[in-house]
mmCIF file of C-alpha atoms and ligand atoms in Angstrom:
data_model
loop_
_atom_site.group_PDB
_atom_site.id
_atom_site.type_symbol
_atom_site.label_atom_id
_atom_site.label_comp_id
_atom_site.label_asym_id
_atom_site.label_seq_id
_atom_site.Cartn_x
_atom_site.Cartn_y
_atom_site.Cartn_z
ATOM 1 C CA CYS U 1 -18.246 20.007 -4.276
ATOM 2 C CA SER U 2 -16.097 18.677 -1.103
ATOM 3 C CA LYS U 3 -12.326 18.942 -0.910
ATOM 4 C CA HIS U 4 -11.394 15.706 -2.368
ATOM 5 C CA GLN U 5 -7.411 17.081 -0.875
ATOM 6 C CA GLY U 6 -6.039 17.151 2.742
ATOM 7 C CA ARG U 7 -7.907 13.597 4.309
ATOM 8 C CA GLY U 8 -6.497 14.160 7.362
ATOM 9 C CA LYS U 9 -3.268 13.123 6.971
ATOM 10 C CA TYR U 10 -1.585 12.897 10.504
ATOM 11 C CA THR U 11 -3.959 13.788 13.258
ATOM 12 C CA HIS U 12 -1.679 12.802 16.167
ATOM 13 C CA PHE U 13 -1.460 16.839 18.378
ATOM 14 C CA VAL U 14 1.876 17.860 18.757
ATOM 15 C CA PRO U 15 1.043 20.750 21.657
ATOM 16 C CA ALA U 16 2.922 24.116 20.398
ATOM 17 C CA MET U 17 5.171 24.372 22.413
ATOM 18 C CA LEU U 18 7.069 20.782 21.751
ATOM 19 C CA ASP U 19 9.379 21.728 18.833
ATOM 20 C CA GLU U 20 8.105 19.090 15.989
ATOM 21 C CA ALA U 21 11.596 18.127 15.291
ATOM 22 C CA ASP U 22 12.757 17.490 19.104
ATOM 23 C CA GLU U 23 9.780 14.943 18.165
ATOM 24 C CA ARG U 24 11.036 13.826 15.245
ATOM 25 C CA ARG U 25 14.460 12.758 17.025
ATOM 26 C CA ARG U 26 12.604 10.662 19.592
ATOM 27 C CA MET U 27 11.082 8.966 16.980
ATOM 28 C CA GLU U 28 14.312 8.337 15.100
ATOM 29 C CA ALA U 29 15.714 6.893 18.063
ATOM 30 C CA ASP U 30 12.693 4.383 18.716
ATOM 31 C CA LEU U 31 12.993 3.952 15.355
ATOM 32 C CA ARG U 32 16.436 2.406 15.447
ATOM 33 C CA VAL U 33 15.330 -0.423 17.380
ATOM 34 C CA ALA U 34 12.076 -0.942 16.855
ATOM 35 C CA LEU U 35 13.172 -3.613 14.293
ATOM 36 C CA THR U 36 15.494 -5.644 16.597
ATOM 37 C CA GLU U 37 12.751 -5.156 19.655
ATOM 38 C CA LYS U 38 10.347 -6.646 17.534
ATOM 39 C CA GLN U 39 7.493 -4.207 17.485
ATOM 40 C CA PHE U 40 6.713 -4.677 13.571
ATOM 41 C CA SER U 41 4.032 -6.559 12.186
ATOM 42 C CA ILE U 42 1.617 -6.561 9.163
ATOM 43 C CA ALA U 43 -1.745 -6.097 8.508
ATOM 44 C CA TYR U 44 -3.020 -7.877 5.434
ATOM 45 C CA GLN U 45 -6.068 -6.060 3.492
ATOM 46 C CA PRO U 46 -7.458 -7.955 0.737
ATOM 47 C CA ILE U 47 -8.336 -6.432 -2.821
ATOM 48 C CA VAL U 48 -11.233 -8.054 -4.766
ATOM 49 C CA ASP U 49 -12.327 -8.015 -8.872
ATOM 50 C CA ALA U 50 -14.475 -5.520 -8.744
ATOM 51 C CA GLU U 51 -17.273 -7.600 -11.029
ATOM 52 C CA ARG U 52 -17.007 -11.322 -9.004
ATOM 53 C CA ASN U 53 -16.189 -9.895 -5.218
ATOM 54 C CA GLU U 54 -13.651 -12.498 -5.787
ATOM 55 C CA VAL U 55 -10.093 -11.870 -3.754
ATOM 56 C CA VAL U 56 -7.396 -11.447 -5.458
ATOM 57 C CA ALA U 57 -4.926 -10.151 -3.499
ATOM 58 C CA PHE U 58 -3.646 -8.661 -0.361
ATOM 59 C CA GLU U 59 -1.765 -5.387 0.724
ATOM 60 C CA ALA U 60 1.126 -5.747 2.925
ATOM 61 C CA LEU U 61 0.757 -2.251 5.292
ATOM 62 C CA LEU U 62 3.187 -1.744 8.228
ATOM 63 C CA ARG U 63 2.174 -1.722 11.602
ATOM 64 C CA TRP U 64 4.460 -0.450 14.389
ATOM 65 C CA ASN U 65 3.754 -0.632 18.365
ATOM 66 C CA HIS U 66 5.163 1.492 20.164
ATOM 67 C CA PRO U 67 6.052 0.236 23.714
ATOM 68 C CA THR U 68 4.631 3.584 25.407
ATOM 69 C CA ARG U 69 2.781 5.197 22.118
ATOM 70 C CA GLY U 70 1.148 2.050 21.111
ATOM 71 C CA GLU U 71 0.557 2.067 17.146
ATOM 72 C CA VAL U 72 1.622 4.860 15.435
ATOM 73 C CA SER U 73 0.974 5.386 11.887
ATOM 74 C CA PRO U 74 2.647 4.663 8.699
ATOM 75 C CA GLU U 75 1.945 7.746 7.936
ATOM 76 C CA ARG U 76 3.321 9.555 10.706
ATOM 77 C CA PHE U 77 6.707 7.144 11.008
ATOM 78 C CA ILE U 78 7.378 6.235 7.391
ATOM 79 C CA PRO U 79 9.225 9.688 6.256
ATOM 80 C CA VAL U 80 10.828 10.105 9.414
ATOM 81 C CA ALA U 81 12.069 6.614 8.873
ATOM 82 C CA GLU U 82 12.919 7.423 4.960
ATOM 83 C CA ASP U 83 15.205 10.570 6.495
ATOM 84 C CA ALA U 84 17.014 8.728 9.043
ATOM 85 C CA GLY U 85 18.252 5.901 6.435
ATOM 86 C CA LEU U 86 15.721 3.580 7.832
ATOM 87 C CA ILE U 87 13.860 2.782 5.095
ATOM 88 C CA ARG U 88 15.968 0.494 3.235
ATOM 89 C CA GLY U 89 16.875 -2.569 6.805
ATOM 90 C CA ILE U 90 12.553 -1.736 7.156
ATOM 91 C CA GLY U 91 11.847 -2.733 3.969
ATOM 92 C CA GLU U 92 13.842 -4.896 3.052
ATOM 93 C CA TRP U 93 11.997 -6.876 6.726
ATOM 94 C CA VAL U 94 8.926 -6.379 5.007
ATOM 95 C CA LEU U 95 9.250 -7.762 1.774
ATOM 96 C CA ARG U 96 10.759 -10.327 3.233
ATOM 97 C CA THR U 97 8.145 -11.244 6.101
ATOM 98 C CA ALA U 98 5.021 -10.163 3.788
ATOM 99 C CA CYS U 99 6.332 -12.622 0.785
ATOM 100 C CA ALA U 100 6.994 -15.688 3.425
ATOM 101 C CA GLU U 101 3.459 -15.363 4.512
ATOM 102 C CA ALA U 102 2.189 -15.116 0.677
ATOM 103 C CA ALA U 103 3.741 -18.094 0.408
ATOM 104 C CA ARG U 104 1.138 -19.621 2.302
ATOM 105 C CA TRP U 105 -1.449 -18.442 0.525
ATOM 106 C CA PRO U 106 -3.262 -20.210 -2.606
ATOM 107 C CA GLU U 107 -1.802 -19.310 -5.326
ATOM 108 C CA HIS U 108 -4.024 -17.537 -7.534
ATOM 109 C CA VAL U 109 -3.570 -14.914 -4.813
ATOM 110 C CA LYS U 110 -0.964 -12.173 -5.121
ATOM 111 C CA LEU U 111 0.634 -9.743 -2.267
ATOM 112 C CA ALA U 112 0.922 -5.815 -2.852
ATOM 113 C CA VAL U 113 3.942 -4.672 -1.003
ATOM 114 C CA ASN U 114 4.724 -0.515 -0.506
ATOM 115 C CA LEU U 115 8.031 0.728 -1.872
ATOM 116 C CA SER U 116 8.698 4.157 -0.841
ATOM 117 C CA ALA U 117 10.489 6.461 -3.474
ATOM 118 C CA LEU U 118 14.145 6.143 -1.039
ATOM 119 C CA GLN U 119 14.017 2.196 -2.050
ATOM 120 C CA VAL U 120 13.394 2.316 -6.008
ATOM 121 C CA GLU U 121 16.297 4.673 -5.485
ATOM 122 C CA ALA U 122 19.019 3.190 -3.802
ATOM 123 C CA ASP U 123 21.020 -0.033 -5.004
ATOM 124 C CA GLY U 124 20.301 -3.220 -3.669
ATOM 125 C CA LEU U 125 16.864 -3.161 -3.799
ATOM 126 C CA LEU U 126 16.817 -6.446 -6.803
ATOM 127 C CA ALA U 127 19.338 -8.037 -4.481
ATOM 128 C CA ASN U 128 16.752 -8.575 -1.957
ATOM 129 C CA VAL U 129 13.796 -8.772 -3.836
ATOM 130 C CA LEU U 130 15.910 -12.378 -6.089
ATOM 131 C CA SER U 131 16.741 -13.017 -2.344
ATOM 132 C CA ALA U 132 13.163 -12.332 -1.105
ATOM 133 C CA LEU U 133 11.405 -14.592 -4.334
ATOM 134 C CA ALA U 134 14.289 -17.286 -3.738
ATOM 135 C CA HIS U 135 13.783 -17.895 0.428
ATOM 136 C CA THR U 136 9.788 -18.050 0.134
ATOM 137 C CA GLY U 137 9.776 -19.968 -3.321
ATOM 138 C CA LEU U 138 7.083 -16.702 -3.933
ATOM 139 C CA ALA U 139 6.468 -16.943 -7.462
ATOM 140 C CA PRO U 140 7.455 -13.384 -9.118
ATOM 141 C CA GLU U 141 3.999 -13.046 -10.500
ATOM 142 C CA ARG U 142 2.440 -13.087 -7.212
ATOM 143 C CA LEU U 143 4.100 -9.743 -6.009
ATOM 144 C CA GLU U 144 3.075 -6.387 -7.017
ATOM 145 C CA PHE U 145 5.160 -3.346 -5.690
ATOM 146 C CA GLU U 146 3.092 -0.080 -4.912
ATOM 147 C CA VAL U 147 5.029 3.005 -5.153
ATOM 148 C CA THR U 148 3.202 6.388 -5.597
ATOM 149 C CA GLU U 149 3.964 8.890 -8.531
ATOM 150 C CA SER U 150 6.708 10.786 -6.247
ATOM 151 C CA VAL U 151 9.056 8.575 -7.887
ATOM 152 C CA TYR U 152 9.156 10.153 -10.521
ATOM 153 C CA LEU U 153 9.499 13.609 -8.830
ATOM 154 C CA ARG U 154 12.901 12.072 -7.300
ATOM 155 C CA GLU U 155 13.551 9.583 -9.973
ATOM 156 C CA GLY U 156 17.684 8.778 -9.454
ATOM 157 C CA PRO U 157 19.741 7.684 -11.736
ATOM 158 C CA ALA U 158 18.938 4.463 -10.953
ATOM 159 C CA THR U 159 15.436 4.469 -10.860
ATOM 160 C CA GLY U 160 13.716 3.692 -14.789
ATOM 161 C CA LYS U 161 16.536 0.498 -14.686
ATOM 162 C CA THR U 162 14.898 -0.588 -11.696
ATOM 163 C CA LEU U 163 12.249 -0.319 -12.338
ATOM 164 C CA GLU U 164 12.446 -2.327 -15.711
ATOM 165 C CA ALA U 165 14.351 -4.980 -13.952
ATOM 166 C CA LEU U 166 11.682 -5.257 -11.844
ATOM 167 C CA LYS U 167 9.382 -5.828 -14.565
ATOM 168 C CA SER U 168 10.989 -8.027 -16.213
ATOM 169 C CA LEU U 169 11.147 -10.763 -13.792
ATOM 170 C CA GLY U 170 7.524 -10.895 -13.912
ATOM 171 C CA VAL U 171 6.864 -8.173 -10.568
ATOM 172 C CA GLY U 172 4.206 -6.622 -11.287
ATOM 173 C CA LEU U 173 3.957 -2.087 -10.334
ATOM 174 C CA ALA U 174 1.133 -0.238 -9.321
ATOM 175 C CA LEU U 175 1.026 3.292 -9.016
ATOM 176 C CA ASP U 176 -0.623 3.961 -5.629
ATOM 177 C CA ASP U 177 -2.476 7.315 -4.501
ATOM 178 C CA PHE U 178 -2.735 8.136 -8.425
ATOM 179 C CA GLY U 179 -4.230 11.472 -8.724
ATOM 180 C CA THR U 180 -2.523 13.535 -5.401
ATOM 181 C CA GLY U 181 0.764 13.850 -6.557
ATOM 182 C CA TYR U 182 2.865 16.096 -8.729
ATOM 183 C CA SER U 183 3.773 13.795 -11.772
ATOM 184 C CA SER U 184 3.186 14.370 -15.028
ATOM 185 C CA LEU U 185 1.182 11.777 -17.200
ATOM 186 C CA GLY U 186 3.696 11.520 -19.704
ATOM 187 C CA TYR U 187 5.546 9.584 -17.108
ATOM 188 C CA LEU U 188 2.846 6.755 -17.545
ATOM 189 C CA GLN U 189 3.813 5.886 -21.415
ATOM 190 C CA ARG U 190 7.487 4.747 -20.380
ATOM 191 C CA ALA U 191 4.739 1.777 -19.531
ATOM 192 C CA GLU U 192 6.728 0.405 -16.634
ATOM 193 C CA PHE U 193 3.362 0.419 -14.362
ATOM 194 C CA SER U 194 0.901 -1.641 -14.956
ATOM 195 C CA LYS U 195 -1.652 -0.783 -12.724
ATOM 196 C CA ILE U 196 -3.012 2.753 -11.156
ATOM 197 C CA LYS U 197 -4.479 2.439 -7.817
ATOM 198 C CA ILE U 198 -6.686 5.198 -7.692
ATOM 199 C CA ASP U 199 -6.740 7.610 -3.932
ATOM 200 C CA ARG U 200 -9.786 7.097 -1.739
ATOM 201 C CA SER U 201 -9.818 11.114 -1.503
ATOM 202 C CA PHE U 202 -11.546 11.060 -5.390
ATOM 203 C CA VAL U 203 -13.985 8.235 -4.396
ATOM 204 C CA LYS U 204 -14.894 9.443 -2.081
ATOM 205 C CA ALA U 205 -15.636 13.084 -3.345
ATOM 206 C CA ALA U 206 -17.316 11.128 -6.170
ATOM 207 C CA ALA U 207 -19.640 9.343 -4.355
ATOM 208 C CA ASN U 208 -20.566 12.957 -1.825
ATOM 209 C CA GLY U 209 -22.104 14.089 -5.680
ATOM 210 C CA CYS U 210 -18.461 15.549 -6.324
ATOM 211 C CA GLN U 211 -18.613 15.969 -10.689
ATOM 212 C CA GLU U 212 -15.136 17.229 -10.367
ATOM 213 C CA SER U 213 -14.298 13.939 -8.736
ATOM 214 C CA LEU U 214 -16.524 11.856 -10.575
ATOM 215 C CA ALA U 215 -14.872 13.462 -14.026
ATOM 216 C CA ILE U 216 -11.279 13.096 -12.727
ATOM 217 C CA ILE U 217 -12.159 9.294 -11.810
ATOM 218 C CA GLN U 218 -13.716 8.869 -15.530
ATOM 219 C CA ALA U 219 -10.928 10.096 -16.567
ATOM 220 C CA ILE U 220 -8.436 7.850 -14.751
ATOM 221 C CA ILE U 221 -10.248 4.554 -15.708
ATOM 222 C CA SER U 222 -10.499 5.624 -19.622
ATOM 223 C CA MET U 223 -6.670 6.616 -19.519
ATOM 224 C CA ALA U 224 -5.640 3.342 -17.972
ATOM 225 C CA LYS U 225 -8.158 1.828 -20.574
ATOM 226 C CA GLY U 226 -6.323 2.839 -23.032
ATOM 227 C CA LEU U 227 -3.130 2.551 -22.143
ATOM 228 C CA GLY U 228 -3.299 -0.946 -21.385
ATOM 229 C CA MET U 229 -3.482 -1.000 -17.561
ATOM 230 C CA THR U 230 -5.832 -2.013 -14.253
ATOM 231 C CA THR U 231 -7.215 0.742 -12.131
ATOM 232 C CA THR U 232 -7.897 -0.057 -8.278
ATOM 233 C CA ALA U 233 -10.517 2.158 -6.757
ATOM 234 C CA GLU U 234 -9.184 2.380 -2.547
ATOM 235 C CA GLY U 235 -10.621 3.337 0.084
ATOM 236 C CA VAL U 236 -14.135 2.191 -0.830
ATOM 237 C CA GLU U 237 -16.603 2.098 2.580
ATOM 238 C CA THR U 238 -20.190 1.890 1.681
ATOM 239 C CA GLU U 239 -22.041 0.152 -0.887
ATOM 240 C CA ALA U 240 -22.819 3.147 -2.612
ATOM 241 C CA GLU U 241 -19.000 3.912 -4.013
ATOM 242 C CA ARG U 242 -18.780 -0.038 -4.529
ATOM 243 C CA LYS U 243 -21.808 0.462 -6.868
ATOM 244 C CA LEU U 244 -20.198 3.796 -8.547
ATOM 245 C CA VAL U 245 -16.757 2.838 -9.142
ATOM 246 C CA ARG U 246 -17.905 -0.735 -10.266
ATOM 247 C CA ASP U 247 -19.791 1.046 -12.745
ATOM 248 C CA LEU U 248 -17.444 3.180 -13.677
ATOM 249 C CA GLY U 249 -15.968 -0.082 -15.195
ATOM 250 C CA CYS U 250 -12.842 0.054 -12.336
ATOM 251 C CA THR U 251 -11.488 -3.034 -12.539
ATOM 252 C CA LEU U 252 -10.431 -3.884 -8.395
ATOM 253 C CA ILE U 253 -11.534 -3.107 -5.019
ATOM 254 C CA GLN U 254 -9.857 -2.395 -1.724
ATOM 255 C CA GLY U 255 -11.380 -0.582 1.094
ATOM 256 C CA PHE U 256 -13.144 -1.072 4.372
ATOM 257 C CA LEU U 257 -16.277 -2.079 3.076
ATOM 258 C CA VAL U 258 -14.635 -5.030 2.097
ATOM 259 C CA GLY U 259 -12.107 -5.873 4.338
ATOM 260 C CA ARG U 260 -10.202 -4.012 6.573
ATOM 261 C CA PRO U 261 -6.113 -4.517 6.864
ATOM 262 C CA GLU U 262 -6.072 -7.245 9.940
ATOM 263 C CA ARG U 263 -2.819 -9.402 10.722
ATOM 264 C CA ALA U 264 -1.797 -12.674 9.526
ATOM 265 C CA GLU U 265 -0.959 -14.094 13.364
ATOM 266 C CA HIS U 266 -3.833 -13.754 14.881
ATOM 267 C CA SER U 267 -6.550 -15.792 13.142
ATOM 268 C CA ASP U 268 -6.485 -18.046 10.288
ATOM 269 C CA SER U 269 -9.352 -16.439 8.486
ATOM 270 C CA PRO U 270 -8.789 -13.954 6.261
ATOM 271 C CA ALA U 271 -8.877 -10.007 6.790
ATOM 272 C CA VAL U 272 -12.840 -9.902 5.673
ATOM 273 C CA ALA U 273 -15.613 -7.984 7.057
ATOM 274 C CA GLU U 274 -18.485 -9.029 7.880
ATOM 275 C CA GLU U 275 -20.265 -7.072 5.902
ATOM 276 C CA ALA U 276 -19.305 -8.512 2.849
ATOM 277 C CA VAL U 277 -20.797 -12.093 3.681
ATOM 278 C CA GLU U 278 -21.063 -12.855 -0.311
ATOM 279 C CA LEU U 279 -16.844 -12.683 -0.501
ATOM 280 C CA LYS U 280 -16.141 -15.619 -2.020
ATOM 281 C CA VAL U 281 -12.701 -15.989 0.170
ATOM 282 C CA PRO U 282 -9.590 -17.804 -0.327
ATOM 283 C CA VAL U 283 -8.647 -19.896 2.458
ATOM 284 C CA ARG U 284 -5.488 -19.552 4.147
ATOM 285 C CA ARG U 285 -3.253 -22.690 4.410
ATOM 286 C CA ARG U 286 -1.000 -22.562 6.905
ATOM 287 C CA THR U 287 2.299 -25.315 6.966
ATOM 288 C CA SER U 288 4.091 -23.466 10.093
ATOM 289 C CA ARG U 289 3.069 -21.563 13.517
HETATM 290 P P1 LIG L 301 -1.540 3.195 0.910
HETATM 291 O O1 LIG L 301 -0.693 1.890 0.137
HETATM 292 O O2 LIG L 301 -2.298 4.050 -0.467
HETATM 293 O O3 LIG L 301 -1.968 1.959 2.218
HETATM 294 C C1 LIG L 301 -3.643 2.449 1.948
HETATM 295 C C2 LIG L 301 -3.933 2.926 3.068
HETATM 296 O O4 LIG L 301 -5.475 3.233 3.797
HETATM 297 C C3 LIG L 301 -3.674 2.093 4.448
HETATM 298 O O5 LIG L 301 -3.443 3.434 5.658
HETATM 299 C C4 LIG L 301 -5.490 1.773 4.663
HETATM 300 O O6 LIG L 301 -5.517 1.188 5.672
HETATM 301 C C5 LIG L 301 -5.491 2.420 4.837
HETATM 302 N N1 LIG L 301 -7.072 2.144 3.844
HETATM 303 C C6 LIG L 301 -7.726 0.477 3.724
HETATM 304 N N2 LIG L 301 -8.657 0.932 3.056
HETATM 305 C C7 LIG L 301 -9.551 2.261 3.813
HETATM 306 C C8 LIG L 301 -11.284 2.595 3.261
HETATM 307 O O7 LIG L 301 -11.983 1.941 3.473
HETATM 308 N N3 LIG L 301 -10.865 3.781 4.208
HETATM 309 C C9 LIG L 301 -10.370 4.187 4.915
HETATM 310 N N4 LIG L 301 -9.645 5.527 5.606
HETATM 311 N N5 LIG L 301 -8.580 4.215 5.019
HETATM 312 C C10 LIG L 301 -8.370 2.896 3.891
HETATM 313 P P2 LIG L 301 -1.753 2.397 6.374
HETATM 314 O O8 LIG L 301 -1.784 1.094 6.542
HETATM 315 O O9 LIG L 301 -2.032 3.476 7.670
HETATM 316 O O10 LIG L 301 -0.897 3.407 5.419
HETATM 317 C C11 LIG L 301 -0.802 4.402 5.110
HETATM 318 C C12 LIG L 301 0.549 4.299 4.232
HETATM 319 O O11 LIG L 301 1.753 3.972 4.251
HETATM 320 C C13 LIG L 301 0.511 3.383 3.080
HETATM 321 O O12 LIG L 301 -0.757 4.144 2.103
HETATM 322 C C14 LIG L 301 1.479 3.298 2.441
HETATM 323 O O13 LIG L 301 1.744 4.571 1.572
HETATM 324 C C15 LIG L 301 2.322 3.673 3.825
HETATM 325 N N6 LIG L 301 2.960 2.418 3.912
HETATM 326 C C16 LIG L 301 1.861 1.259 4.658
HETATM 327 N N7 LIG L 301 3.130 0.276 4.916
HETATM 328 C C17 LIG L 301 4.152 0.224 4.434
HETATM 329 C C18 LIG L 301 5.427 0.041 3.600
HETATM 330 O O14 LIG L 301 5.446 -1.086 4.731
HETATM 331 N N8 LIG L 301 6.746 0.603 3.352
HETATM 332 C C19 LIG L 301 6.238 1.334 2.500
HETATM 333 N N9 LIG L 301 7.113 1.973 2.055
HETATM 334 N N10 LIG L 301 5.022 2.380 2.919
HETATM 335 C C20 LIG L 301 4.056 1.796 3.730
HETATM 336 MG MG1 LIG L 302 -0.310 0.888 -0.859
HETATM 337 MG MG1 LIG L 303 -2.893 3.784 -1.669
HETATM 338 MG MG1 LIG L 304 -0.922 6.350 0.774
#
């Protein structure tokens, strides 16, 4: 059984003599100007219904085009932005921009936005959400936040209240990368989350014949059903993986097979890969730009 963990989180090569701390300091300084220099953009990746193959949502994924380094992975720069106290400002920009984009889509298509656990802990998230919805006219039911289990690990005094408040607004909450964190299953009883996103490492390993990963996916789906939650399989890259998770009863599918993340500016058609020609894709209505 191949290891499902350790999916090359960060492959950027740093010469041994170069201090990682120096590297982070440089990145932090660059991140401080990235917003005002308009170096950020958002890519949208489709999420489809496992049975009907219809696009039900797009996930907003932050992109940073650094003036000299080029594209920097969010897995690399988001932790730096968190440590530098920059994630709230960046997150607010992502939320505003993505909500404005989603307001142009057909009404049945939802928007998923990633939130760092730090954003959930911090004051002002609720106000930012209300303001983004009001300014863009996006219905709260069309917005869903994705948070990893770390939200429970580093839970602050306001975390529970904020999650509850978002839920009562009608905003959806999904547990991202499920199975890779260290949180207790008991948290699921609190019922703030209505969706579990099964980490792609399990999908990959199970499709490669790993019985343990298969058992974990089955258990997650069965547990989610019992709790009235839906499931999304992340990182579906092959037809075999798609068939596997669909046959196991997974509700939604996301991955390169279905569509890669694509910037909205570059095309009028949604981000859908050519392999998935049978997809019934909503037409994006563009009212401006
Ligand atoms: P995530 O939320 O779990 O997003 C899914 C990641 O998997 C994305 O990487 C996506 O491009 C990638 N992916 C999707 N399908 C496939 C596939 O079939 N195969 C493979 N190998 N990868 C696939 P990305 O865009 O590099 O983002 C990485 C992480 O950075 C995200 O993981 C999320 O945790 C974080 N992130 C991205 N945007 C934001 C943001 O606006 N705010 C915050 N706080 N975090 C963000
Ligand atoms: Mg996500
Ligand atoms: Mg994920
Ligand atoms: Mg992730």
